[in-house]
PDB file of C-alpha atoms in Angstrom:
ATOM      1  CA  MET A 199     -50.526  -3.244 -16.911  1.00  0.00           C
ATOM      2  CA  GLY A 200     -50.106  -0.223 -19.001  1.00  0.00           C
ATOM      3  CA  LEU A 201     -47.543  -1.912 -21.296  1.00  0.00           C
ATOM      4  CA  VAL A 202     -49.695  -5.015 -21.521  1.00  0.00           C
ATOM      5  CA  ASP A 203     -53.001  -3.085 -22.335  1.00  0.00           C
ATOM      6  CA  SER A 204     -51.165  -0.928 -25.166  1.00  0.00           C
ATOM      7  CA  THR A 205     -49.470  -3.989 -26.680  1.00  0.00           C
ATOM      8  CA  LEU A 206     -51.082  -7.371 -26.131  1.00  0.00           C
ATOM      9  CA  GLY A 207     -54.403  -5.762 -25.295  1.00  0.00           C
ATOM     10  CA  ALA A 208     -54.459  -3.842 -28.539  1.00  0.00           C
ATOM     11  CA  THR A 209     -53.443  -6.862 -30.736  1.00  0.00           C
ATOM     12  CA  PHE A 210     -56.055  -9.105 -29.166  1.00  0.00           C
ATOM     13  CA  ILE A 211     -58.707  -6.642 -29.797  1.00  0.00           C
ATOM     14  CA  GLY A 212     -57.537  -6.203 -33.232  1.00  0.00           C
ATOM     15  CA  PHE A 213     -57.642  -9.972 -33.778  1.00  0.00           C
ATOM     16  CA  ASN A 214     -61.269 -10.164 -32.559  1.00  0.00           C
ATOM     17  CA  ILE A 215     -62.406  -7.485 -34.894  1.00  0.00           C
ATOM     18  CA  SER A 216     -60.582  -9.068 -37.782  1.00  0.00           C
ATOM     19  CA  CYS A 217     -62.509 -12.328 -36.980  1.00  0.00           C
ATOM     20  CA  VAL A 218     -65.824 -10.508 -37.400  1.00  0.00           C
ATOM     21  CA  ILE A 219     -64.703  -8.899 -40.595  1.00  0.00           C
ATOM     22  CA  PHE A 220     -63.439 -12.212 -41.938  1.00  0.00           C
ATOM     23  CA  GLY A 221     -66.882 -13.621 -41.279  1.00  0.00           C
ATOM     24  CA  ILE A 222     -68.340 -10.890 -43.314  1.00  0.00           C
ATOM     25  CA  LEU A 223     -65.958 -11.660 -46.306  1.00  0.00           C
ATOM     26  CA  THR A 224     -66.766 -15.365 -45.911  1.00  0.00           C
ATOM     27  CA  THR A 225     -70.539 -14.411 -46.264  1.00  0.00           C
ATOM     28  CA  GLN A 226     -69.765 -12.333 -49.293  1.00  0.00           C
ATOM     29  CA  VAL A 227     -67.689 -15.170 -51.007  1.00  0.00           C
ATOM     30  CA  TYR A 228     -70.691 -17.679 -50.210  1.00  0.00           C
ATOM     31  CA  VAL A 229     -73.235 -15.125 -51.654  1.00  0.00           C
ATOM     32  CA  TYR A 230     -71.121 -14.568 -54.789  1.00  0.00           C
ATOM     33  CA  PHE A 231     -70.976 -18.341 -55.746  1.00  0.00           C
ATOM     34  CA  GLN A 232     -74.684 -18.747 -54.989  1.00  0.00           C
ATOM     35  CA  ARG A 233     -75.783 -15.790 -57.034  1.00  0.00           C
ATOM     36  CA  PHE A 234     -73.395 -15.944 -59.908  1.00  0.00           C
ATOM     37  CA  PRO A 235     -72.745 -19.544 -60.894  1.00  0.00           C
ATOM     38  CA  LEU A 236     -72.336 -18.490 -64.697  1.00  0.00           C
ATOM     39  CA  ASP A 237     -69.579 -16.119 -64.132  1.00  0.00           C
ATOM     40  CA  LYS A 238     -66.300 -16.686 -65.961  1.00  0.00           C
ATOM     41  CA  LEU A 239     -63.837 -19.106 -64.294  1.00  0.00           C
ATOM     42  CA  ALA A 240     -61.278 -16.495 -63.931  1.00  0.00           C
ATOM     43  CA  TYR A 241     -63.463 -14.546 -61.523  1.00  0.00           C
ATOM     44  CA  LYS A 242     -64.278 -17.463 -59.505  1.00  0.00           C
ATOM     45  CA  LEU A 243     -60.725 -18.386 -59.165  1.00  0.00           C
ATOM     46  CA  LEU A 244     -59.799 -14.814 -58.197  1.00  0.00           C
ATOM     47  CA  VAL A 245     -62.505 -14.676 -55.474  1.00  0.00           C
ATOM     48  CA  ALA A 246     -61.414 -18.165 -54.127  1.00  0.00           C
ATOM     49  CA  ALA A 247     -57.798 -17.088 -54.259  1.00  0.00           C
ATOM     50  CA  LEU A 248     -58.564 -14.005 -52.164  1.00  0.00           C
ATOM     51  CA  TRP A 249     -60.410 -15.814 -49.757  1.00  0.00           C
ATOM     52  CA  CYS A 250     -57.706 -18.455 -49.283  1.00  0.00           C
ATOM     53  CA  LEU A 251     -55.106 -15.762 -48.876  1.00  0.00           C
ATOM     54  CA  GLU A 252     -57.342 -14.011 -46.235  1.00  0.00           C
ATOM     55  CA  LEU A 253     -57.753 -17.279 -44.425  1.00  0.00           C
ATOM     56  CA  LEU A 254     -54.003 -17.801 -44.250  1.00  0.00           C
ATOM     57  CA  ASP A 255     -53.633 -14.244 -43.182  1.00  0.00           C
ATOM     58  CA  GLN A 256     -56.175 -14.785 -40.401  1.00  0.00           C
ATOM     59  CA  ILE A 257     -54.398 -17.935 -39.221  1.00  0.00           C
ATOM     60  CA  PHE A 258     -51.008 -16.188 -39.159  1.00  0.00           C
ATOM     61  CA  ILE A 259     -52.567 -13.430 -36.921  1.00  0.00           C
ATOM     62  CA  ALA A 260     -54.283 -15.923 -34.753  1.00  0.00           C
ATOM     63  CA  TYR A 261     -51.045 -17.817 -34.205  1.00  0.00           C
ATOM     64  CA  SER A 262     -49.102 -14.542 -33.487  1.00  0.00           C
ATOM     65  CA  VAL A 263     -51.516 -13.498 -30.983  1.00  0.00           C
ATOM     66  CA  TYR A 264     -51.601 -16.883 -29.304  1.00  0.00           C
ATOM     67  CA  PHE A 265     -47.778 -16.972 -29.179  1.00  0.00           C
ATOM     68  CA  TYR A 266     -47.486 -13.597 -27.272  1.00  0.00           C
ATOM     69  CA  VAL A 267     -50.722 -13.972 -25.147  1.00  0.00           C
ATOM     70  CA  ILE A 268     -50.822 -17.532 -24.258  1.00  0.00           C
ATOM     71  CA  THR A 269     -47.486 -19.247 -24.964  1.00  0.00           C
ATOM     72  CA  ASN A 270     -45.543 -16.385 -23.427  1.00  0.00           C
ATOM     73  CA  PHE A 271     -48.139 -15.512 -20.748  1.00  0.00           C
ATOM     74  CA  ALA A 272     -46.552 -13.474 -17.810  1.00  0.00           C
ATOM     75  CA  ASN A 273     -43.297 -13.248 -19.946  1.00  0.00           C
ATOM     76  CA  PRO A 274     -42.772  -9.658 -21.083  1.00  0.00           C
ATOM     77  CA  PHE A 275     -39.280 -10.250 -22.211  1.00  0.00           C
ATOM     78  CA  ALA A 276     -41.082 -11.995 -25.245  1.00  0.00           C
ATOM     79  CA  ILE A 277     -42.120  -8.467 -26.259  1.00  0.00           C
ATOM     80  CA  LEU A 278     -39.198  -6.461 -25.022  1.00  0.00           C
ATOM     81  CA  ARG A 279     -36.311  -8.660 -26.010  1.00  0.00           C
ATOM     82  CA  GLY A 280     -37.647 -11.588 -28.078  1.00  0.00           C
ATOM     83  CA  LYS A 281     -37.299 -11.841 -31.734  1.00  0.00           C
ATOM     84  CA  ILE A 282     -40.445 -11.043 -33.822  1.00  0.00           C
ATOM     85  CA  ILE A 283     -42.416 -14.125 -34.583  1.00  0.00           C
ATOM     86  CA  TRP A 284     -42.294 -14.810 -38.302  1.00  0.00           C
ATOM     87  CA  THR A 285     -45.943 -15.246 -38.856  1.00  0.00           C
ATOM     88  CA  LEU A 286     -46.408 -11.667 -37.660  1.00  0.00           C
ATOM     89  CA  ILE A 287     -44.077 -10.343 -40.361  1.00  0.00           C
ATOM     90  CA  ILE A 288     -45.443 -12.609 -43.133  1.00  0.00           C
ATOM     91  CA  GLN A 289     -49.029 -11.462 -42.414  1.00  0.00           C
ATOM     92  CA  ILE A 290     -47.917  -7.984 -43.454  1.00  0.00           C
ATOM     93  CA  VAL A 291     -46.885  -9.349 -46.882  1.00  0.00           C
ATOM     94  CA  LEU A 292     -50.151 -11.221 -47.225  1.00  0.00           C
ATOM     95  CA  GLY A 293     -52.163  -8.268 -46.442  1.00  0.00           C
ATOM     96  CA  ASN A 294     -50.276  -6.052 -48.837  1.00  0.00           C
ATOM     97  CA  PHE A 295     -50.488  -8.742 -51.617  1.00  0.00           C
ATOM     98  CA  VAL A 296     -54.404  -8.914 -51.212  1.00  0.00           C
ATOM     99  CA  GLY A 297     -54.581  -5.012 -51.377  1.00  0.00           C
ATOM    100  CA  THR A 298     -52.369  -5.103 -54.491  1.00  0.00           C
ATOM    101  CA  ILE A 299     -54.424  -7.543 -56.202  1.00  0.00           C
ATOM    102  CA  VAL A 300     -57.722  -5.474 -55.456  1.00  0.00           C
ATOM    103  CA  LYS A 301     -56.183  -2.116 -56.362  1.00  0.00           C
ATOM    104  CA  CYS A 302     -54.981  -3.568 -59.673  1.00  0.00           C
ATOM    105  CA  CYS A 303     -58.393  -4.641 -60.384  1.00  0.00           C
ATOM    106  CA  PHE A 304     -59.817  -1.209 -59.698  1.00  0.00           C
ATOM    107  CA  SER A 305     -57.093   0.340 -61.797  1.00  0.00           C
ATOM    108  CA  MET A 306     -58.074  -1.735 -64.724  1.00  0.00           C
ATOM    109  CA  ARG A 307     -61.491  -0.025 -64.464  1.00  0.00           C
ATOM    110  CA  VAL A 308     -59.791   3.238 -64.651  1.00  0.00           C
ATOM    111  CA  TRP A 309     -58.046   2.054 -67.678  1.00  0.00           C
ATOM    112  CA  ARG A 310     -61.289   0.950 -69.466  1.00  0.00           C
ATOM    113  CA  PHE A 311     -63.190   3.951 -68.409  1.00  0.00           C
ATOM    114  CA  SER A 312     -60.485   6.465 -69.488  1.00  0.00           C
ATOM    115  CA  LYS A 313     -60.348   4.631 -72.907  1.00  0.00           C
ATOM    116  CA  ARG A 314     -57.043   3.352 -72.121  1.00  0.00           C
ATOM    117  CA  ASN A 315     -55.341   6.507 -70.626  1.00  0.00           C
ATOM    118  CA  LEU A 316     -51.735   5.309 -70.224  1.00  0.00           C
ATOM    119  CA  TYR A 317     -50.628   8.236 -67.895  1.00  0.00           C
ATOM    120  CA  ILE A 318     -53.310   8.259 -65.230  1.00  0.00           C
ATOM    121  CA  THR A 319     -53.470   4.406 -65.093  1.00  0.00           C
ATOM    122  CA  GLY A 320     -49.843   4.172 -65.223  1.00  0.00           C
ATOM    123  CA  ALA A 321     -49.489   6.517 -62.309  1.00  0.00           C
ATOM    124  CA  ILE A 322     -51.938   4.451 -60.371  1.00  0.00           C
ATOM    125  CA  VAL A 323     -50.167   1.152 -61.073  1.00  0.00           C
ATOM    126  CA  ILE A 324     -46.708   2.703 -60.194  1.00  0.00           C
ATOM    127  CA  MET A 325     -47.996   3.598 -56.879  1.00  0.00           C
ATOM    128  CA  ILE A 326     -49.528   0.270 -56.279  1.00  0.00           C
ATOM    129  CA  LEU A 327     -46.414  -1.310 -56.889  1.00  0.00           C
ATOM    130  CA  VAL A 328     -44.272   0.997 -54.841  1.00  0.00           C
ATOM    131  CA  GLN A 329     -46.346   0.517 -51.966  1.00  0.00           C
ATOM    132  CA  PHE A 330     -46.041  -3.160 -52.138  1.00  0.00           C
ATOM    133  CA  ALA A 331     -42.319  -2.797 -52.575  1.00  0.00           C
ATOM    134  CA  LEU A 332     -42.070  -0.666 -49.405  1.00  0.00           C
ATOM    135  CA  ALA A 333     -44.073  -3.213 -47.660  1.00  0.00           C
ATOM    136  CA  ILE A 334     -41.504  -6.004 -48.678  1.00  0.00           C
ATOM    137  CA  LEU A 335     -38.712  -3.822 -47.634  1.00  0.00           C
ATOM    138  CA  TYR A 336     -40.402  -3.268 -44.203  1.00  0.00           C
ATOM    139  CA  CYS A 337     -40.825  -6.939 -43.656  1.00  0.00           C
ATOM    140  CA  VAL A 338     -37.129  -7.601 -44.639  1.00  0.00           C
ATOM    141  CA  LYS A 339     -35.884  -5.061 -42.165  1.00  0.00           C
ATOM    142  CA  ALA A 340     -38.423  -6.281 -39.480  1.00  0.00           C
ATOM    143  CA  PHE A 341     -36.696  -9.816 -39.610  1.00  0.00           C
ATOM    144  CA  GLN A 342     -33.516  -8.030 -38.544  1.00  0.00           C
ATOM    145  CA  LEU A 343     -35.023  -6.438 -35.419  1.00  0.00           C
ATOM    146  CA  THR A 344     -34.061  -7.825 -32.024  1.00  0.00           C
ATOM    147  CA  SER A 345     -37.568  -7.168 -30.462  1.00  0.00           C
ATOM    148  CA  LEU A 346     -41.201  -6.446 -31.190  1.00  0.00           C
ATOM    149  CA  VAL A 347     -41.029  -2.980 -29.771  1.00  0.00           C
ATOM    150  CA  GLY A 348     -38.274  -2.149 -32.185  1.00  0.00           C
ATOM    151  CA  VAL A 349     -40.865  -1.636 -34.980  1.00  0.00           C
ATOM    152  CA  SER A 350     -40.731   2.109 -34.021  1.00  0.00           C
ATOM    153  CA  ASN A 351     -37.294   2.120 -35.495  1.00  0.00           C
ATOM    154  CA  LEU A 352     -38.806   1.554 -39.053  1.00  0.00           C
ATOM    155  CA  ARG A 353     -41.006   4.391 -38.814  1.00  0.00           C
ATOM    156  CA  LEU A 354     -39.879   6.020 -42.160  1.00  0.00           C
ATOM    157  CA  VAL A 355     -40.305   2.791 -44.352  1.00  0.00           C
ATOM    158  CA  ALA A 356     -43.565   2.115 -42.632  1.00  0.00           C
ATOM    159  CA  SER A 357     -44.988   5.560 -42.986  1.00  0.00           C
ATOM    160  CA  LEU A 358     -44.206   5.790 -46.565  1.00  0.00           C
ATOM    161  CA  ALA A 359     -45.899   2.384 -47.086  1.00  0.00           C
ATOM    162  CA  LEU A 360     -49.107   3.351 -45.194  1.00  0.00           C
ATOM    163  CA  SER A 361     -49.280   6.733 -46.731  1.00  0.00           C
ATOM    164  CA  ALA A 362     -49.184   5.314 -50.313  1.00  0.00           C
ATOM    165  CA  GLY A 363     -52.267   3.190 -49.521  1.00  0.00           C
ATOM    166  CA  PRO A 364     -54.864   5.996 -48.970  1.00  0.00           C
ATOM    167  CA  MET A 365     -53.296   8.038 -51.715  1.00  0.00           C
ATOM    168  CA  THR A 366     -53.900   5.292 -54.255  1.00  0.00           C
ATOM    169  CA  ASP A 367     -57.385   4.780 -53.099  1.00  0.00           C
ATOM    170  CA  ILE A 368     -58.123   8.384 -53.354  1.00  0.00           C
ATOM    171  CA  LEU A 369     -56.498   8.542 -56.755  1.00  0.00           C
ATOM    172  CA  ILE A 370     -58.526   5.651 -58.159  1.00  0.00           C
ATOM    173  CA  ALA A 371     -61.794   7.203 -56.786  1.00  0.00           C
ATOM    174  CA  LEU A 372     -60.983  10.775 -58.186  1.00  0.00           C
ATOM    175  CA  ALA A 373     -59.998   9.364 -61.671  1.00  0.00           C
ATOM    176  CA  LEU A 374     -63.299   7.252 -61.981  1.00  0.00           C
ATOM    177  CA  CYS A 375     -65.271  10.330 -60.923  1.00  0.00           C
ATOM    178  CA  TYR A 376     -63.572  12.399 -63.534  1.00  0.00           C
ATOM    179  CA  PHE A 377     -64.202  10.020 -66.284  1.00  0.00           C
ATOM    180  CA  LEU A 378     -67.662   9.336 -65.340  1.00  0.00           C
ATOM    181  CA  ARG A 379     -68.447  13.148 -65.398  1.00  0.00           C
ATOM    182  CA  ARG A 380     -67.146  13.469 -68.866  1.00  0.00           C
ATOM    183  CA  LEU A 381     -69.441  10.648 -69.982  1.00  0.00           C
ATOM    184  CA  ARG A 382     -72.729  12.330 -68.992  1.00  0.00           C
ATOM    185  CA  THR A 383     -75.317  12.248 -71.814  1.00  0.00           C
ATOM    186  CA  GLY A 384     -77.806  14.895 -70.513  1.00  0.00           C
ATOM    187  CA  HIS A 385     -80.408  12.182 -70.195  1.00  0.00           C
ATOM    188  CA  LYS A 386     -82.047  12.381 -66.672  1.00  0.00           C
ATOM    189  CA  LYS A 387     -81.856   8.713 -65.869  1.00  0.00           C
ATOM    190  CA  ALA A 388     -78.546   7.943 -67.273  1.00  0.00           C
ATOM    191  CA  ASP A 389     -76.816  11.045 -65.489  1.00  0.00           C
ATOM    192  CA  SER A 390     -78.633   9.983 -62.235  1.00  0.00           C
ATOM    193  CA  LEU A 391     -76.757   6.582 -62.424  1.00  0.00           C
ATOM    194  CA  VAL A 392     -73.536   8.407 -63.303  1.00  0.00           C
ATOM    195  CA  ARG A 393     -73.898  10.433 -60.046  1.00  0.00           C
ATOM    196  CA  SER A 394     -74.566   7.215 -58.214  1.00  0.00           C
ATOM    197  CA  LEU A 395     -71.542   5.501 -59.686  1.00  0.00           C
ATOM    198  CA  SER A 396     -69.435   8.540 -58.658  1.00  0.00           C
ATOM    199  CA  VAL A 397     -70.693   8.257 -54.964  1.00  0.00           C
ATOM    200  CA  TYR A 398     -70.115   4.526 -54.915  1.00  0.00           C
ATOM    201  CA  ALA A 399     -66.460   5.138 -56.172  1.00  0.00           C
ATOM    202  CA  ILE A 400     -65.895   7.746 -53.515  1.00  0.00           C
ATOM    203  CA  ASN A 401     -67.272   5.524 -50.812  1.00  0.00           C
ATOM    204  CA  THR A 402     -65.418   2.472 -51.854  1.00  0.00           C
ATOM    205  CA  GLY A 403     -62.071   4.205 -51.648  1.00  0.00           C
ATOM    206  CA  ALA A 404     -62.995   6.266 -48.458  1.00  0.00           C
ATOM    207  CA  LEU A 405     -63.324   3.354 -46.136  1.00  0.00           C
ATOM    208  CA  THR A 406     -60.009   1.728 -47.078  1.00  0.00           C
ATOM    209  CA  ALA A 407     -58.362   5.082 -47.014  1.00  0.00           C
ATOM    210  CA  ALA A 408     -59.759   6.066 -43.730  1.00  0.00           C
ATOM    211  CA  VAL A 409     -58.402   2.718 -42.168  1.00  0.00           C
ATOM    212  CA  SER A 410     -54.981   3.233 -43.773  1.00  0.00           C
ATOM    213  CA  SER A 411     -54.824   6.795 -42.662  1.00  0.00           C
ATOM    214  CA  LEU A 412     -55.821   5.627 -39.033  1.00  0.00           C
ATOM    215  CA  THR A 413     -53.029   2.934 -38.957  1.00  0.00           C
ATOM    216  CA  LEU A 414     -50.487   5.649 -40.067  1.00  0.00           C
ATOM    217  CA  ILE A 415     -51.544   8.129 -37.404  1.00  0.00           C
ATOM    218  CA  LEU A 416     -51.623   5.554 -34.660  1.00  0.00           C
ATOM    219  CA  TYR A 417     -48.184   4.187 -35.782  1.00  0.00           C
ATOM    220  CA  ASN A 418     -46.568   7.691 -35.704  1.00  0.00           C
ATOM    221  CA  VAL A 419     -48.468   8.970 -32.490  1.00  0.00           C
ATOM    222  CA  ARG A 420     -47.810   5.814 -30.362  1.00  0.00           C
ATOM    223  CA  PRO A 421     -45.033   3.787 -32.110  1.00  0.00           C
ATOM    224  CA  ASN A 422     -44.200   1.806 -29.073  1.00  0.00           C
ATOM    225  CA  ALA A 423     -47.819   0.741 -28.566  1.00  0.00           C
ATOM    226  CA  PHE A 424     -49.476  -1.732 -30.993  1.00  0.00           C
ATOM    227  CA  TYR A 425     -52.709   0.117 -31.442  1.00  0.00           C
ATOM    228  CA  PHE A 426     -51.893   0.365 -35.088  1.00  0.00           C
ATOM    229  CA  MET A 427     -51.774  -3.443 -35.401  1.00  0.00           C
ATOM    230  CA  ALA A 428     -55.446  -3.403 -34.291  1.00  0.00           C
ATOM    231  CA  SER A 429     -56.454  -1.427 -37.448  1.00  0.00           C
ATOM    232  CA  TYR A 430     -53.987  -2.971 -39.733  1.00  0.00           C
ATOM    233  CA  PHE A 431     -55.207  -6.487 -39.204  1.00  0.00           C
ATOM    234  CA  THR A 432     -58.583  -5.430 -40.659  1.00  0.00           C
ATOM    235  CA  LEU A 433     -57.240  -3.469 -43.682  1.00  0.00           C
ATOM    236  CA  ALA A 434     -56.630  -6.387 -46.179  1.00  0.00           C
ATOM    237  CA  LYS A 435     -60.054  -7.947 -45.522  1.00  0.00           C
ATOM    238  CA  LEU A 436     -61.778  -4.451 -46.143  1.00  0.00           C
ATOM    239  CA  TYR A 437     -60.042  -4.460 -49.564  1.00  0.00           C
ATOM    240  CA  ALA A 438     -61.255  -7.994 -50.281  1.00  0.00           C
ATOM    241  CA  ILE A 439     -64.794  -7.034 -49.104  1.00  0.00           C
ATOM    242  CA  SER A 440     -64.904  -4.005 -51.394  1.00  0.00           C
ATOM    243  CA  PHE A 441     -63.931  -6.288 -54.493  1.00  0.00           C
ATOM    244  CA  LEU A 442     -66.630  -8.792 -53.408  1.00  0.00           C
ATOM    245  CA  ALA A 443     -69.252  -6.143 -53.046  1.00  0.00           C
ATOM    246  CA  ALA A 444     -68.627  -4.975 -56.329  1.00  0.00           C
ATOM    247  CA  LEU A 445     -69.217  -8.333 -57.826  1.00  0.00           C
ATOM    248  CA  ASN A 446     -72.236  -9.269 -55.594  1.00  0.00           C
ATOM    249  CA  THR A 447     -74.250  -6.059 -56.297  1.00  0.00           C
ATOM    250  CA  ARG A 448     -73.793  -5.731 -59.929  1.00  0.00           C
ATOM    251  CA  LYS A 449     -77.129  -7.190 -61.283  1.00  0.00           C
ATOM    252  CA  VAL A 450     -79.133  -6.400 -58.126  1.00  0.00           C
ATOM    253  CA  VAL A 451     -78.688  -2.746 -58.895  1.00  0.00           C
ATOM    254  CA  ARG A 452     -79.709  -3.270 -62.516  1.00  0.00           C
ATOM    255  CA  GLY A 453     -82.885  -4.964 -61.111  1.00  0.00           C
ATOM    256  CA  LYS A 454     -81.811  -8.403 -62.653  1.00  0.00           C
ATOM    257  CA  GLY A 455     -81.123 -10.192 -59.359  1.00  0.00           C
ATOM    258  CA  THR A 456     -79.082 -13.284 -59.987  1.00  0.00           C
ATOM    259  CA  ASP A 457     -77.831 -15.477 -62.984  1.00  0.00           C
ATOM    260  CA  GLN A 458     -80.636 -17.841 -62.446  1.00  0.00           C
ATOM    261  CA  GLU A 459     -83.195 -15.019 -62.288  1.00  0.00           C
ATOM    262  CA  SER A 460     -82.075 -13.333 -65.461  1.00  0.00           C
ATOM    263  CA  GLY A 461     -82.599 -16.339 -67.602  1.00  0.00           C
ATOM    264  CA  ASN A 462     -79.912 -15.177 -69.937  1.00  0.00           C
ATOM    265  CA  THR A 463     -76.778 -17.089 -70.070  1.00  0.00           C
ATOM    266  CA  SER A 464     -74.931 -14.507 -72.010  1.00  0.00           C
ATOM    267  CA  GLU A 465     -74.920 -12.541 -68.833  1.00  0.00           C
ATOM    268  CA  ALA A 466     -72.197 -14.835 -67.571  1.00  0.00           C
ATOM    269  CA  ARG A 467     -69.774 -13.250 -70.329  1.00  0.00           C
ATOM    270  CA  ASN A 468     -70.024  -9.944 -68.430  1.00  0.00           C
ATOM    271  CA  THR A 469     -66.796  -8.466 -67.124  1.00  0.00           C
ATOM    272  CA  PHE A 470     -65.973  -6.920 -63.814  1.00  0.00           C
ATOM    273  CA  PHE A 471     -64.454  -3.933 -65.512  1.00  0.00           C
ATOM    274  CA  LEU A 472     -68.022  -2.466 -66.323  1.00  0.00           C
ATOM    275  CA  VAL A 473     -67.067  -1.341 -69.935  1.00  0.00           C
ATOM    276  CA  THR A 474     -66.017  -2.835 -73.099  1.00  0.00           C
ATOM    277  CA  ASN A 475     -62.618  -2.908 -74.480  1.00  0.00           C
ATOM    278  CA  ASN A 476     -63.258   0.316 -76.435  1.00  0.00           C
ATOM    279  CA  GLY A 477     -64.546   2.042 -73.279  1.00  0.00           C
ATOM    280  CA  ARG A 478     -68.412   1.766 -74.089  1.00  0.00           C
ATOM    281  CA  VAL A 479     -71.185   0.275 -72.242  1.00  0.00           C
ATOM    282  CA  PRO A 480     -74.393  -0.612 -74.007  1.00  0.00           C
ATOM    283  CA  ARG A 481     -77.782   0.759 -72.442  1.00  0.00           C
ATOM    284  CA  ASN A 482     -81.502   0.587 -72.864  1.00  0.00           C
ATOM    285  CA  VAL A 483     -83.241   3.889 -72.596  1.00  0.00           C
ATOM    286  CA  GLU A 484     -85.823   5.375 -74.945  1.00  0.00           C
ATOM    287  CA  HIS A 485     -85.233   9.056 -76.307  1.00  0.00           C
ATOM    288  CA  THR A 486     -88.732  10.553 -76.618  1.00  0.00           C
ATOM    289  CA  ASN A 487     -87.403  13.701 -78.455  1.00  0.00           C
ATOM    290  CA  GLN A 488     -86.286  11.603 -81.432  1.00  0.00           C
ATOM    291  CA  THR A 489     -88.031   9.233 -83.821  1.00  0.00           C
ATOM    292  CA  LYS A 490     -85.188   6.896 -83.574  1.00  0.00           C
ATOM    293  CA  SER A 491     -85.145   4.392 -80.875  1.00  0.00           C
ATOM    294  CA  VAL A 492     -81.897   4.721 -78.971  1.00  0.00           C
ATOM    295  CA  GLU A 493     -81.000   1.369 -77.257  1.00  0.00           C
ATOM    296  CA  ILE A 494     -79.098   1.899 -74.070  1.00  0.00           C
ATOM    297  CA  ASP A 495     -78.418  -0.686 -71.368  1.00  0.00           C
ATOM    298  CA  ILE A 496     -77.543   1.359 -68.231  1.00  0.00           C
ATOM    299  CA  HIS A 497     -75.217  -0.268 -65.861  1.00  0.00           C
ATOM    300  CA  GLN A 498     -74.237   0.873 -62.345  1.00  0.00           C
ATOM    301  CA  GLU A 499     -70.570   0.793 -61.421  1.00  0.00           C
ATOM    302  CA  VAL A 500     -71.198  -2.212 -59.264  1.00  0.00           C
ATOM    303  CA  SER A 501     -72.772  -4.164 -62.245  1.00  0.00           C
ATOM    304  CA  VAL A 502     -70.929  -6.186 -64.701  1.00  0.00           C
ATOM    305  CA  VAL A 503     -71.371  -5.690 -68.405  1.00  0.00           C
ATOM    306  CA  ARG A 504     -70.780  -7.777 -71.469  1.00  0.00           C
ATOM    307  CA  ASP A 505     -68.679  -6.921 -74.429  1.00  0.00           C
ATOM    308  CA  ILE A 506     -70.396  -5.256 -77.414  1.00  0.00           C
ATOM    309  CA  GLU A 507     -69.914  -8.282 -79.556  1.00  0.00           C
ATOM    310  CA  ASP A 508     -71.876 -10.278 -77.102  1.00  0.00           C
ATOM    311  CA  GLU A 509     -74.907  -8.120 -77.401  1.00  0.00           C
ATOM    312  CA  PRO A 510     -78.079  -9.910 -78.907  1.00  0.00           C
ATOM    313  CA  LEU A 511     -79.067  -9.105 -82.418  1.00  0.00           C
ATOM    314  CA  GLN A 512     -81.700  -6.659 -82.775  1.00  0.00           C
ATOM    315  CA  SER A 513     -84.741  -6.947 -85.223  1.00  0.00           C
ATOM    316  CA  PRO A 514     -84.157  -5.522 -88.756  1.00  0.00           C
ATOM    317  CA  LYS A 515     -86.548  -2.743 -88.129  1.00  0.00           C
ATOM    318  CA  THR A 516     -84.889  -1.690 -84.745  1.00  0.00           C
ATOM    319  CA  THR A 517     -81.321  -2.156 -86.178  1.00  0.00           C
ATOM    320  CA  SER A 518     -81.778   0.224 -88.927  1.00  0.00           C
ATOM    321  CA  ASP A 519     -82.662   3.168 -86.895  1.00  0.00           C
ATOM    322  CA  SER A 520     -81.149   2.573 -83.639  1.00  0.00           C
ATOM    323  CA  LYS A 521     -77.676   3.409 -82.276  1.00  0.00           C
ATOM    324  CA  MET A 522     -75.552   2.442 -79.286  1.00  0.00           C
ATOM    325  CA  ILE A 523     -74.699   5.049 -76.839  1.00  0.00           C
ATOM    326  CA  GLY A 524     -71.940   3.901 -74.151  1.00  0.00           C
ATOM    327  CA  ILE A 525     -71.153   5.439 -70.810  1.00  0.00           C
ATOM    328  CA  ALA A 526     -68.121   4.308 -69.138  1.00  0.00           C
ATOM    329  CA  ARG A 527     -67.661   4.223 -65.491  1.00  0.00           C
TER     330      ARG A 527
END
């Protein structure tokens, strides 16, 4: 029973947890389409694609668990000597593909916030692609294994791929915090939002980094058990949820609610990247120490902001003595 508990039992528990997390992701997708019907078509297609990929991923996990738990019930040789079922291997590719998409989206935020810093953004993108390449290599080698317990023989490739995940998450969070810190203005309200943005960036990367690290630890401590599968089944869904959370909370944090509540169709032209192409974000704050009115439109990291050229025109009096101050995340 010890072997069954540490293999089939672990995968079954992981499947149940992934079902719950997939339900949370589905709720996030539903909320997105209800709250932001005016979003750009590209964002809607991306959200739909992520959900479809996760649905297919969940189907592959379910079929793999069914194959080993039900179809081969009381047949331990299916684990000890049988070839690995293909759906379990393809699921790894799907999970990494989802993680790669989400990380690339967040790396674009670093690109905008850093005012197109090629070195930092390039390093992040390279790490993302290296991790995906290692995952593909792991899957190719997994097809060559003679049994499921043989995955312990791929420890080097798996460890490199799993360790690249939390490293990338941490690097993205640190880069965002660094560039946010450089863009503080000294205004109390603006700096308070900058701190909130930094905390959000850290928390977003911390969850996925923690699960990736847990998977890495379980794989190396108990390579012949399948505890690492239980945590890995949830990892890609957590990446997708982090992306949806960034979209769904963008206007609520700003106190604008939804597209319908804002009453401004130009809000639909906002971008996920939070800053304009030149690294600036408009805000709406009044400076009491100056006779000028400074127009600032403060957006939190989880809000979406429109390009400067989409800003509404100011009245002549306001335009003559107002200026735009941008903070980038």
